[in-house]
Amino acid sequence: MLYSVLVDAYESLERTTKRLEMTDILVGLFRKVPTDLVDKVVYLTQGKLYPDFVGIELGMAEKLVMRSIAEAAGVQIKVVEDELKRMGDIGKAAENILSKPKAVSLLAFMGGEHKPEPLTVNKVYDTLERIARASGEGAQETKITLLSALLKDSTPREARYILRTVTGKLRLGIADMTILDALAISFCGGKEARPLIERAYNLSSDLGFVAKTAAMEGLEGIKKFKITVGKPIRPMLAERLPTPEEVLSKLGGKCIAEYKYDGERIQAHKQGDRVLLFSRRLENITHHYPDACELLRNYIKAEEVIVECECVAIDPDTGELRPFQELMHRRRKYGIEDAMKMFPVSLFMFDILYVDGIDLTLKPYPERREHLLKVVQEADRIRIAEFRLIESPEELEKFFEEAVADGCEGVVCKSLSPNSIYQAGARGWLWIKLKRSYQAKMRDTVDLVPIGAFYGRGKRAGTYGALLLAAYDPDTDTFKTVSKCGSGFSDEELARLPELLKPYIIPHQHPRVDSRAKPDVWFVPALVAEILGDEITLSPMATAAMGVVREGAGLSIRFPRFIRWRPDKGPEDATTVNELLEMYRSQLKKIEAEEQKP
Ligand code: ATP
C-alpha cells in the first residue's frame, strides 16, 4: 500500500473537526488497507509506532531532523532553520524546501539521477521504527542517515507528514473512540458492534491489535477477544461523593470499604517468573520497582495473573506509610539499587482481573476478592489492602478516620452487588471514593510530649521506631494523645532516644495520660518535642479533643515529623488541646475560603 494513500486521508482529516466526518474518512481509509497492515496504519494515524505501553517513542530531536532535511535537499542547515522560523512547523518547512527545484546536477544530466520508487506504508513504518530504536554510540548519525534517505524518496507532501510523525507532532486530533467507531463500521457490520470493540480495546489498550483482530476475524474475532498477559487492561476508576451517607445510599446500604493508599497504582502482570508493571496511565514502569517485582514473583501464587495494587513508600523501620512524593525518587533510569534501599515500598493488593486462563473482569467484586485472597500470600511488604465490611454511615466514618490517621487519603467504597464487574476503562459508581476534602498544610509546628514509645525493627532494632505524642489539656490536667511519630529523627538522635527517655520509663500508663493506643513502653510526661505535620486530621485513636468535632474521633496530625527537642519547655507548656482545636478550625476555614475562590 502506498504511503500517499495515507497522506490523502491525513489531508482530509485535517480539513475537519467533526467527529462523524472523521469517522467516514477513516472508514474510507480502512477499506483500502490490506488486512495485515491495518495495525500499522492505525498506529501511524495516531502518530505512533506501537501502543503507548510498549514505551518506544518517536520524537527525534529537532536539531537532528533539520540536519536530515538539509542533507536530503542539498542545502545549508541555515536555510532549514530560517524556513522553520518562518513556518513554525517542521513539516511545512520541509515541504517548502523540498519543493524547490534542485540545481541540475552533472549526475542528472548524465541520466544517473536517483529515481525514487513510490513510498509504501511498510517502508515508512520500517524506517521510522529503525530510527526510534537506534541507540548507543553513533545513533544520531544513524538516525540522520535513515531520515534523509527516506526524505529523498518522498514527495514534498509526504515529507510534510513524515516529519510531523518523526518529531512526535502529527496530531490529527482523532480520538480513540473515533477509531473504534470506524473499526466497527469497516469490519464488524456497523456501529452496533462498538461496545464489543470498545471492550476489546479496554482489555488490551492496543488499538492496532484490536484493529487487526477486527480486520482479520471480523465480529466473531472481537466477540472472542481475550485478555493477553503483558497487555495492560485500562483501569477502572472511582466516582466521588462527599459524605458517608451518600456513599452508602448509592451502594445500596452495604459495601466493602478499603483504605485509599497514597501511592502509585500498579497493574501487575505475572507469567511464570516474568513480571511487568504498568502505571495508572499504562506506562511500563517495571524498571522503577525491581523490589515490587520480586515480591510479586514470590508471593503471588498463580502461574499467570493480573492483579492491581497500590505501591506505597514506607519507613522500613516503623512500617509507617510515607507520602506519595517519596515515590518520585524511584522514577529514575540509573541508580535504582540505591533508590530502592533509601525509599522502600510496600504493596497493598486490591483487585484481580485474570488468573490462570480465567478472565475475572466480568465477575462481581466479591468473587474477585475470593480469588485475590487465595492468590496473595501475605508477607511483610505485600498485603491485601486494609478493608472493612460496612453497613452504616457511622462505621464508614470511623473507618475513614482510621484510614486518614494511618496516612491514607481516605477510602474507596466498593459495590458488592451481583453486577459489580471490573469496569475496565470507565469511571463508574461501582467504586466511590471518600477523600479528605482539604489539603491545607500545617503552617505552625506544635509542641508535644512523648508519653510512650514503640520498639523499632530492622535498622531501628535496639531503639524506638516511633514515639507516642500527646498534647496538654489544662482543664483536666492530663495529656491526651495526638499521633505516633517516627520520622524526622537524625541517626544520632535515634540512637540517643533510649538513653534520653530511660529516666522516664514507667511500667504502666501514667495516671495523667489519656490514651487509646497501647505502646510498648510508657513514659512519665516530661520532655517536649517540636513537631511539624502536613495537616490536622480526625482519628479514632487520638484522645485529644475526643468527640468535640465528631463523635468517636480526636485530633491527630498527618505525617508528623520531629523537628527538635525543646528543653526550654516543661510538659505543661506543650501545645494544648484547645490550641489544636483552633488550628483545626482555622484550617477548615482556609479550605472553605479556597473552595469558594472562582
Ligand atoms: P485520585 O487522584 O483520587 O487518586 P484517580 O483519578 O487517580 O483519583 P480514582 O479511580 O478516581 O483514580 O480513585 C481511585 C485511585 O485510588 C486508584 O486509581 C488507585 O490509584 C488509588 N487507590 C488506592 N487504594 C485503592 C484501593 N484500595 N482500591 C482502589 N483504588 C485505590
XYZ file of C-alpha atoms in Angstrom, residues 227-231 267-278 286 293 296-298 300-307 354-357 375:
35
model
C -7.055 -10.732 27.783
C -3.369 -11.064 26.975
C -0.956 -11.167 29.875
C 1.511 -8.400 29.009
C -1.041 -6.027 27.510
C -1.302 -3.208 37.429
C 0.995 -6.181 37.659
C 1.142 -8.897 35.008
C 2.865 -12.106 36.012
C 3.598 -15.031 33.753
C 5.758 -17.602 35.458
C 8.699 -15.600 36.737
C 8.202 -12.770 34.307
C 6.608 -9.699 35.868
C 5.557 -6.476 34.149
C 4.256 -3.404 35.947
C 2.011 -0.769 34.404
C 8.681 -2.328 35.640
C 8.554 -7.395 41.012
C 5.007 -10.381 43.223
C 7.183 -13.205 41.950
C 7.479 -14.697 45.428
C 1.542 -14.296 44.193
C 0.595 -17.912 43.936
C -0.545 -18.365 40.345
C 1.192 -19.099 37.071
C -0.484 -16.386 35.038
C -2.154 -13.498 36.762
C -3.092 -9.842 36.508
C -3.519 -8.055 39.817
C -7.195 -12.538 35.438
C -5.908 -15.799 36.798
C -4.645 -18.897 35.001
C -6.789 -18.572 31.909
C -3.673 -15.893 45.246
